[in-house]
Tab-separated table of C-alpha atoms in Angstrom:
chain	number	residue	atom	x	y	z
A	1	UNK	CA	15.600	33.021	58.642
A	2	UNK	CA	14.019	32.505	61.816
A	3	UNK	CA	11.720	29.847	60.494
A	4	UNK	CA	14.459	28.260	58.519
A	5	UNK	CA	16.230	27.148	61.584
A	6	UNK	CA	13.647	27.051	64.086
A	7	UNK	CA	12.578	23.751	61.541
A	8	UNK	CA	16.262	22.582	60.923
A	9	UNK	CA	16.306	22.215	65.155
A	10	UNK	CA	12.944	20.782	64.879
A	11	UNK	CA	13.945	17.843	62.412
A	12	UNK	CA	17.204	17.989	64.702
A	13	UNK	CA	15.131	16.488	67.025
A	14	UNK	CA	13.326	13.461	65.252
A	15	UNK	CA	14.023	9.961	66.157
A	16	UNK	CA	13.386	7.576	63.838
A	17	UNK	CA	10.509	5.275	63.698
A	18	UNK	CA	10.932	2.501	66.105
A	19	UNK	CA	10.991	-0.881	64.793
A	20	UNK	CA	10.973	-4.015	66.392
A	21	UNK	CA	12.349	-7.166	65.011
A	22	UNK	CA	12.784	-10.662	65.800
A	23	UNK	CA	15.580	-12.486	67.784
A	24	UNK	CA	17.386	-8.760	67.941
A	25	UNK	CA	17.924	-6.817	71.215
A	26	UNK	CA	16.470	-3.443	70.777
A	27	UNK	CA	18.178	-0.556	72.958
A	28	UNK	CA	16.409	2.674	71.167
A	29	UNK	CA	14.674	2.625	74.652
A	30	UNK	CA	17.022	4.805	77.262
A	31	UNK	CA	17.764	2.479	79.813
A	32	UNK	CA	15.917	-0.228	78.377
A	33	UNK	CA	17.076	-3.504	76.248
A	34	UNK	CA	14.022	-5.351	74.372
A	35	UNK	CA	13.957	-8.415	73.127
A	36	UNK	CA	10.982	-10.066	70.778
A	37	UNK	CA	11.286	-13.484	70.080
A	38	UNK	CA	8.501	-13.668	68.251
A	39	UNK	CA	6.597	-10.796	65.838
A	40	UNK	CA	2.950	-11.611	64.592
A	41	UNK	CA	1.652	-8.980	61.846
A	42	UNK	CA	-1.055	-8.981	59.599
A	43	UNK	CA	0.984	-9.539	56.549
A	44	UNK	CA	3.570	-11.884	58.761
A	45	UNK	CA	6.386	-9.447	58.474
A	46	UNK	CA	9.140	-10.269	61.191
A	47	UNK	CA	9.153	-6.359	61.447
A	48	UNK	CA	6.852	-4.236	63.482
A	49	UNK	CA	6.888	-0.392	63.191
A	50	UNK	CA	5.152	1.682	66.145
A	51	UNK	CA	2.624	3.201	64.196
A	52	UNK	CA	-0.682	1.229	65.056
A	53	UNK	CA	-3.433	3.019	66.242
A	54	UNK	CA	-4.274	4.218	70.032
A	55	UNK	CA	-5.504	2.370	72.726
A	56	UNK	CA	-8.595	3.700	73.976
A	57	UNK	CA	-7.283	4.229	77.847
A	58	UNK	CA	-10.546	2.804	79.649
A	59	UNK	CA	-10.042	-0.339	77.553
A	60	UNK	CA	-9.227	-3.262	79.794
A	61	UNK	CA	-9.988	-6.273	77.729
A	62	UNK	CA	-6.905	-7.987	76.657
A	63	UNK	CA	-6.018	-7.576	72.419
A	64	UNK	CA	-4.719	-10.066	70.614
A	65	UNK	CA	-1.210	-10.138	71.465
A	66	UNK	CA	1.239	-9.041	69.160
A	67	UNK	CA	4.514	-10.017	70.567
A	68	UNK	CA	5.853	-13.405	71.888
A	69	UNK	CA	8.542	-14.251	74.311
A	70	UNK	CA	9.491	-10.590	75.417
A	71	UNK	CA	12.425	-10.208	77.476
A	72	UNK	CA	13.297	-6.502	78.884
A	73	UNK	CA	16.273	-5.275	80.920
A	74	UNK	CA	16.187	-2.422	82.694
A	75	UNK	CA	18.578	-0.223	85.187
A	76	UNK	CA	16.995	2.274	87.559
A	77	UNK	CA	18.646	5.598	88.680
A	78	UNK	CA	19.408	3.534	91.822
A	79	UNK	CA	21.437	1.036	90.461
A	80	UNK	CA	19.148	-1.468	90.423
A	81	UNK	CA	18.850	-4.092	87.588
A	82	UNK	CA	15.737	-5.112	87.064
A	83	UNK	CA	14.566	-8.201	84.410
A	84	UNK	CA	11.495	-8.486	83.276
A	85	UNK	CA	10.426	-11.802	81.319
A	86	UNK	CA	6.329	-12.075	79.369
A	87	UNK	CA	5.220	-14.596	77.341
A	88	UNK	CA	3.508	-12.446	75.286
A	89	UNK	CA	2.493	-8.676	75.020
A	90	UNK	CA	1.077	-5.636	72.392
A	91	UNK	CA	2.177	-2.212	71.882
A	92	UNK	CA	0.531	0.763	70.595
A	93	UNK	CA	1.253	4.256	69.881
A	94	UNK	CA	-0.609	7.109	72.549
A	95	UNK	CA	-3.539	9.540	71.002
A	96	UNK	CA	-0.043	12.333	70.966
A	97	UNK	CA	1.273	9.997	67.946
A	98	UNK	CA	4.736	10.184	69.859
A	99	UNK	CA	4.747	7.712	73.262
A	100	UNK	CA	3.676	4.260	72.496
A	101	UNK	CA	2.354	1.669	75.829
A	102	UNK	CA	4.016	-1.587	76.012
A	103	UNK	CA	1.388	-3.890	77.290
A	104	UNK	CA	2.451	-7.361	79.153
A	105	UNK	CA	0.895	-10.844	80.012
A	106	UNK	CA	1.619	-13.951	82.271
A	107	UNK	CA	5.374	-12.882	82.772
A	108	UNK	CA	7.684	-12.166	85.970
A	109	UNK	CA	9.833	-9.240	87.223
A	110	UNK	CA	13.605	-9.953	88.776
A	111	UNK	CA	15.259	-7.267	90.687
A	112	UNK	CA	19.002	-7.581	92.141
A	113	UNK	CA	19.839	-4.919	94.360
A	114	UNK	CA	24.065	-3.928	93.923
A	115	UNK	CA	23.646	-2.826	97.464
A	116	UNK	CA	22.139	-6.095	99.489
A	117	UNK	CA	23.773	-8.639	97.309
A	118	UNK	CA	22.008	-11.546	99.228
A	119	UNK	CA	17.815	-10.358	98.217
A	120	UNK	CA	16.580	-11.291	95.285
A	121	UNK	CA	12.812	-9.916	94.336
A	122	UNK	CA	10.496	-11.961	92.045
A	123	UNK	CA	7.200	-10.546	91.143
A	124	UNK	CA	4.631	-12.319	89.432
A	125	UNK	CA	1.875	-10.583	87.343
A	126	UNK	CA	-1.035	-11.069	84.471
A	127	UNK	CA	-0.387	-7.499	83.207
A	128	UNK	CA	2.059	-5.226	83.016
A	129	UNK	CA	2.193	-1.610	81.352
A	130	UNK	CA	5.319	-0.063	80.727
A	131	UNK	CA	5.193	3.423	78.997
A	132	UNK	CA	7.733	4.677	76.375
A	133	UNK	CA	8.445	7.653	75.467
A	134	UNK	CA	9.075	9.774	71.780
A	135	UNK	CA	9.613	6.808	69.962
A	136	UNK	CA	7.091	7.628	66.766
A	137	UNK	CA	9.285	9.850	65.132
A	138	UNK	CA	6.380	13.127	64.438
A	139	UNK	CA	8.035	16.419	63.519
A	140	UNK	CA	6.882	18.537	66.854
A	141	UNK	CA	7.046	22.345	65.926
A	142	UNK	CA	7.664	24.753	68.593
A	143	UNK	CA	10.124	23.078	70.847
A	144	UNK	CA	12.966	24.688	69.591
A	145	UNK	CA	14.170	27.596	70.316
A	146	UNK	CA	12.275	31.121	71.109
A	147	UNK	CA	15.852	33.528	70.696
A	148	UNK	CA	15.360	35.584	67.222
A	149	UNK	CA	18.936	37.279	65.916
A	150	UNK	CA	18.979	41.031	64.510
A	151	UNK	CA	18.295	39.229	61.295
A	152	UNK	CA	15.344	37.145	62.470
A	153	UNK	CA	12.975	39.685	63.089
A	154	UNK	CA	10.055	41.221	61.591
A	155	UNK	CA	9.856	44.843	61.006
A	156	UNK	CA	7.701	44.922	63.443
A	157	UNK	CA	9.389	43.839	66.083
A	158	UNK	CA	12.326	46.008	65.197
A	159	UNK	CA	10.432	49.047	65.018
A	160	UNK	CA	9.567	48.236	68.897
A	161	UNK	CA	13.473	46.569	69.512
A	162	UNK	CA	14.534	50.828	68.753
A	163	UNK	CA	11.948	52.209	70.489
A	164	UNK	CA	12.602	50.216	73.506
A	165	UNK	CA	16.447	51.298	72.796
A	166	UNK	CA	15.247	55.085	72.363
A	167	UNK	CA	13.553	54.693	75.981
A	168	UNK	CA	16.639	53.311	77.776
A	169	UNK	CA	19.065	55.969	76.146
A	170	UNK	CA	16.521	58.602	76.735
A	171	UNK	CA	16.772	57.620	80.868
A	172	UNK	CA	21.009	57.054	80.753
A	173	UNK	CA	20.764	60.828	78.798
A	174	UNK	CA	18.857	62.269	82.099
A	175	UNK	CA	21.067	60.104	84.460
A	176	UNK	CA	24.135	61.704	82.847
A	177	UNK	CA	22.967	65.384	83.091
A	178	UNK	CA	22.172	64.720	86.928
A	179	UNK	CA	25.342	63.127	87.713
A	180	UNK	CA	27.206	66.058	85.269
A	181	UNK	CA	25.924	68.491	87.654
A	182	UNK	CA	28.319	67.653	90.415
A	183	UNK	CA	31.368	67.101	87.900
A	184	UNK	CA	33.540	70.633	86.933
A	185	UNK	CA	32.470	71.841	83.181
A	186	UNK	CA	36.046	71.264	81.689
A	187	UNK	CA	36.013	67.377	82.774
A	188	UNK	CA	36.831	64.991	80.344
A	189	UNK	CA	33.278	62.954	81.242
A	190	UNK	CA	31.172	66.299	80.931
A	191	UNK	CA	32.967	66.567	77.466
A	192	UNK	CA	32.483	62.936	76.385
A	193	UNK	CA	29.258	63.331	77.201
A	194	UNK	CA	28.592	66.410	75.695
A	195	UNK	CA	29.421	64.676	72.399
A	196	UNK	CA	28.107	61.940	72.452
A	197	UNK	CA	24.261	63.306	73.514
A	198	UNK	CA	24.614	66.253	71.219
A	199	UNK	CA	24.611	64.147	68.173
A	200	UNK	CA	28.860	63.898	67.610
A	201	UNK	CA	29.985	60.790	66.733
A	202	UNK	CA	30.592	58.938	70.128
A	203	UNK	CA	34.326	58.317	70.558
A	204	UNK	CA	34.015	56.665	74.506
A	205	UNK	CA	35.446	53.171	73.982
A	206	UNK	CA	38.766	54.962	75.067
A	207	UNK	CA	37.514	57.300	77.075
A	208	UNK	CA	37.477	55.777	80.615
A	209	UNK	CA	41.341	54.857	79.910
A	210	UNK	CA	42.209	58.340	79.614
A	211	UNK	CA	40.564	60.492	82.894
A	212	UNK	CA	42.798	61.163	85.664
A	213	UNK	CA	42.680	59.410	88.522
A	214	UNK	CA	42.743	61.559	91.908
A	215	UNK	CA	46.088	60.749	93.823
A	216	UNK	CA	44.977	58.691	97.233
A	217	UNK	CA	46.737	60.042	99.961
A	218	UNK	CA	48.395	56.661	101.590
A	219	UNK	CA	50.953	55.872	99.120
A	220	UNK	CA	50.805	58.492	96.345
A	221	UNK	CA	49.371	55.923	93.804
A	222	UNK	CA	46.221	56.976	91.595
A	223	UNK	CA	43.032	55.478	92.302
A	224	UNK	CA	39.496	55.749	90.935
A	225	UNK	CA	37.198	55.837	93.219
A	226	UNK	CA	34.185	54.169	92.038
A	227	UNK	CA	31.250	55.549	93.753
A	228	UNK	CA	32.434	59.427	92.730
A	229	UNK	CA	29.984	60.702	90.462
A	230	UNK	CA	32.847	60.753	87.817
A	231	UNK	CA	33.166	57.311	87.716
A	232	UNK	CA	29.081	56.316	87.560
A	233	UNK	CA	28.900	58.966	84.785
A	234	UNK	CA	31.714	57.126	83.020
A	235	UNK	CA	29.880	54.110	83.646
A	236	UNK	CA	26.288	55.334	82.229
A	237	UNK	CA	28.286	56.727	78.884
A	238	UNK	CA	29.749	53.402	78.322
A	239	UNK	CA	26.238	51.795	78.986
A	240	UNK	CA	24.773	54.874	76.329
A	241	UNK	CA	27.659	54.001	74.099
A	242	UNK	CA	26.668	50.288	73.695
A	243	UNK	CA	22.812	51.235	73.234
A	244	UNK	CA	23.223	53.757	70.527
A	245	UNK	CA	25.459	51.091	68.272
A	246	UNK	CA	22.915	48.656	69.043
A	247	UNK	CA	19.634	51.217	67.727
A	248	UNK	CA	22.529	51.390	65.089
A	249	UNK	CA	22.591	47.655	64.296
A	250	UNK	CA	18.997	47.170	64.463
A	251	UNK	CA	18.080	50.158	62.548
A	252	UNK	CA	20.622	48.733	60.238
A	253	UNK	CA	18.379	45.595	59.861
A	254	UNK	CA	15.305	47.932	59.589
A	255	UNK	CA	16.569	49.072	56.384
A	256	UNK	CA	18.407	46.128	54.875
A	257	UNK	CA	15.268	44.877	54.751
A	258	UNK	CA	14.013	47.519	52.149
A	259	UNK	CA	16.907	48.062	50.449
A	260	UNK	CA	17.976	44.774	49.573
A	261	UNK	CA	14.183	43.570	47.599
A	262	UNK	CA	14.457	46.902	45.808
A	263	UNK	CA	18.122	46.048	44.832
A	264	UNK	CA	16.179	43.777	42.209
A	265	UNK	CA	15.095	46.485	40.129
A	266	UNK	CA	18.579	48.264	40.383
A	267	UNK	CA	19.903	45.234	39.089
A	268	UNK	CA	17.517	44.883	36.073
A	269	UNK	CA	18.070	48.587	35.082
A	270	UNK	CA	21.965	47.667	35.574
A	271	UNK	CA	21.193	45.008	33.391
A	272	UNK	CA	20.165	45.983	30.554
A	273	UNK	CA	23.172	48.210	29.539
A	274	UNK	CA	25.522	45.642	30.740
A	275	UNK	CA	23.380	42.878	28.704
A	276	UNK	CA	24.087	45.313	25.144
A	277	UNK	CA	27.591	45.761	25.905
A	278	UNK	CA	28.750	42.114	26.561
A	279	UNK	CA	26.545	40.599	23.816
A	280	UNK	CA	29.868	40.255	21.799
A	281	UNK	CA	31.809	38.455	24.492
A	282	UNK	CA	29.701	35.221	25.012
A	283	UNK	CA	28.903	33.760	27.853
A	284	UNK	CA	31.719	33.541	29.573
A	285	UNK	CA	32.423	37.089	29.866
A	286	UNK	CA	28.795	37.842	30.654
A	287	UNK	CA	28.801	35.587	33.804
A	288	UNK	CA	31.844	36.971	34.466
A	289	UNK	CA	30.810	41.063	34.337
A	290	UNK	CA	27.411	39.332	36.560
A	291	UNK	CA	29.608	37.860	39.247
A	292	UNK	CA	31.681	40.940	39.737
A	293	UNK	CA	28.455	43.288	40.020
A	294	UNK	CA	27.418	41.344	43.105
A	295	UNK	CA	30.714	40.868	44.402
A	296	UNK	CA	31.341	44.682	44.339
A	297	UNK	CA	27.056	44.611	45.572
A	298	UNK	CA	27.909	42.411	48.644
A	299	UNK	CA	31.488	44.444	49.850
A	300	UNK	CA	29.621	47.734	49.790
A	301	UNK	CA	26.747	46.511	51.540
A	302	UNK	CA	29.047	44.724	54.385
A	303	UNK	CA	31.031	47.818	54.678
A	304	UNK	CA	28.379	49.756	54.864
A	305	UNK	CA	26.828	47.577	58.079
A	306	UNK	CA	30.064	47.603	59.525
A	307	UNK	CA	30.286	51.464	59.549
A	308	UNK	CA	27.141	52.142	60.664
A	309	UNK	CA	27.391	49.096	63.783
A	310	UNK	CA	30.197	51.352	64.676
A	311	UNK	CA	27.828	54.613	64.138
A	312	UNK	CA	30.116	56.233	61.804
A	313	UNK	CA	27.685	56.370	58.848
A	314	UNK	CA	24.044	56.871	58.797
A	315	UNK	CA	22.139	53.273	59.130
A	316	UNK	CA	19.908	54.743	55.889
A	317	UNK	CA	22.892	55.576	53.877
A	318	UNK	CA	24.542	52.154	54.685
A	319	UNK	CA	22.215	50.451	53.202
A	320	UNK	CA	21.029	52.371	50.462
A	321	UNK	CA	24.583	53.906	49.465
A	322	UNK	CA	24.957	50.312	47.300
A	323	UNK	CA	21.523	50.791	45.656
A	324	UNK	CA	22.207	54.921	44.962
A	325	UNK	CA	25.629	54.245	42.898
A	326	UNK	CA	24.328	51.090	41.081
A	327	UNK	CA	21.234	53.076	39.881
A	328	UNK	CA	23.334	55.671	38.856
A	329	UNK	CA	25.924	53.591	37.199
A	330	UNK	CA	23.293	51.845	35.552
A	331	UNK	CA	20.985	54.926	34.435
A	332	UNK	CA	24.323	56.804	33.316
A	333	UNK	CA	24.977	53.349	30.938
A	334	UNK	CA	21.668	53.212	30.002
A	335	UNK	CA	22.012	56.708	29.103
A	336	UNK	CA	25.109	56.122	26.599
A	337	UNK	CA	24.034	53.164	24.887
A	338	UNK	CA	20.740	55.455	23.732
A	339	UNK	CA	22.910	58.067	23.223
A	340	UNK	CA	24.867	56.161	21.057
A	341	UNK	CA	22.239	53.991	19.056
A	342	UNK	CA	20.073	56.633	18.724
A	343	UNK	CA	21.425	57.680	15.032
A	344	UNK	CA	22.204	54.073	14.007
A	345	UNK	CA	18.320	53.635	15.016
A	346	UNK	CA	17.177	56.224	12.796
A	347	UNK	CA	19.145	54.818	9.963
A	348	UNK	CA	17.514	51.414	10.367
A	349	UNK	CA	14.164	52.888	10.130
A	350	UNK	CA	14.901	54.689	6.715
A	351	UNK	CA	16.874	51.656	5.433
A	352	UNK	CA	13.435	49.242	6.302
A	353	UNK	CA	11.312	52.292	5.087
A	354	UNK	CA	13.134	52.326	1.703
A	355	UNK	CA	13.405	48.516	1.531
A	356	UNK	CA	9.029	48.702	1.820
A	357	UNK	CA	8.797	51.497	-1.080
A	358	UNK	CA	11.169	49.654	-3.166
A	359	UNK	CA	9.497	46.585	-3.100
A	360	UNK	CA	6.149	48.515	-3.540
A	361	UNK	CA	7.773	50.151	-7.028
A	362	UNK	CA	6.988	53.417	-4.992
A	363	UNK	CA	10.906	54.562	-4.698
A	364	UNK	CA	11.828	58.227	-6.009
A	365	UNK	CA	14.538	60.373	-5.567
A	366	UNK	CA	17.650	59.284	-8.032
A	367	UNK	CA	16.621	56.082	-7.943
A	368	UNK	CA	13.133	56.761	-9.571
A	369	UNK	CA	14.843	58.926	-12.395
A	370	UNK	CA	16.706	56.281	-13.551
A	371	UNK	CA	14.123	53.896	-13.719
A	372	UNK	CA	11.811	56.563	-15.963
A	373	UNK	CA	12.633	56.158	-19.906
């Protein structure tokens, strides 16, 4: 899964292959307009894709130009517009196949500051280099994102998601027992947290709503005090709460990915009954009896992850509760249809074992007396 959309963000991220063409103002560039007037190509196409080899960069010699009567506008962060004008010019893609180097010659630059209206710049040159950037269109890998979901990870690193869990519950656990110290036995926190480190069921999501609040003696109203040890022991059960369903979830995810591959071979042994009994009914009622198998597959197992997110079922039994009543549906069919064909079996064989000895003339019984004269 993770691989599946780490490349769906990676294509996400292609541009298409640049192409220049003749007499057409080009603004694939950000904050750049090109115009060719002119293309030369070795098979005189009027179109020129940026996929020519590299420049080597210690080449100064000037190539044969590729481009005629270039024309570029630009606008810097400052405002300023800025015109550049070159009789003629090359372009080639960078060793990294993905910025290309826009080579000029014998052309001008025109700047117009918007803020000093009256100065004009003009700026002569024989050559001009102007770089541009991810224009070749190459698939990068790796630039999208590092963030795996529950379902994006590796055994592995689920195995050492829940043991990381195990360590931070393990240090709320002794944080609670030093903080219950100070708390009376009968509180509702010492209870709560009883229960939920004893191996109960943790019920704390309305917890905190329910403890009394000490009266404040200025105007009779109840306040919680925050920094009382009964209210930071509330705290680090809420905190304990939320890491136990997440172990939970991820343990969850630990399992699915067992259970479901070995769901195949339920389904084959499930199969195979199912397959003899709706022989009769066609097609249609076949696909239909399939569908319905994994509908009822799919609601158990997303019931079952939903229970145990919630930690009120085992994260083992969640997911293999689906696999334990298919098999046994599916063994318990199997079962009856032997059962049941077992006799009918037998008769087949003697029928086929008579039909052999009759056609061998080797048949007794009645059958031989009445042949004898």
């Amino acid at each position: 899964n993770h691989r599946y959309k780490s490349l769906l963000m990676d294509i996400a991220y292609i541009k298409p292959t640049v192409q220049l063409r003749e007499g057409v103002v080009m603004d694939d560039f950000p904050g750049m307009g090109l115009l060719v007037n002119r293309i030369e190509e070795p098979d005189r196409s009027s179109k020129l894709n940026l996929t020519a080899p590299a420049q080597p960069p210690d080449e100064d010699s000037r190539k044969p130009a590729d481009l005629f009567g270039i024309v570029i506008t630009q606008t810097t962060d400052a405002g300023t517009r800025r015109t550049i004008v070159a009789d003629s010019g090359s372009i080639r893609t960078e060793l990294n196949r993905t910025d290309a180097v826009l080579t000029l010659y014998s052309g001008e630059i025109q700047e117009v500051d918007p803020h000093r209206a009256g100065q004009f710049q003009r700026m002569f040159f024989e050559r001009h280099r102007i770089r541009l950037d991810d224009v070749s269109g190459v698939l990068e890998r790796g630039r999208s994102r590092r963030y795996r979901t529950d379902r994006e990870l590796t055994m592995r690193m689920l195995q050492d998601r829940i043991a990381g869990r195990f360590v931070n519950l393990d240090s709320l656990q002794r944080t609670a027992a030093a903080l219950a110290d100070s708390i009376p036995e009968s509180d509702s926190a010492v209870v709560a947290m009883r229960k939920m480190f004893g191996g109960a069921p943790p019920s704390w999501d309305k917890a905190p709503q329910q403890y009394p609040e000490p009266d404040s003696a200025g105007n009779g109203r109840r306040r919680l005090d925050i920094d009382s040890p009964r209210s930071r022991l509330a705290a680090v059960l809420r905190e304990a709460s939320y890491i136990q369903r997440r172990i939970s979830s991820l343990q969850v995810e630990w399992w699915k990915k067992i259970s479901i591959p070995f769901a195949s071979i339920v389904f084959v042994l499930l199969g195979v009954p199912l397959g003899i009994i709706s022989r009769k009914g066609g097609a249609g009622v076949s696909i239909a009896i399939s569908m319905s198998v994994f509908l009822v597959y799919w609601v158990l197992l997303i019931a079952g992850e939903t229970l145990a997110d919630r930690h009120l079922l085992s994260p083992f039994w969640a997911m293999w509760s689906p696999n334990v009543l298919f098999l046994a549906v599916g063994l318990w069919l199997l079962l009856v249809q032997i059962r049941g064909r077992r006799s009918l079996a037998l008769v087949s064989e003697g029928l086929g074992l008579r039909s052999l000895l009759r056609m061998a003339g080797l048949a007794g019984g009645n059958e031989g007396k009445g042949e004898s004269p």
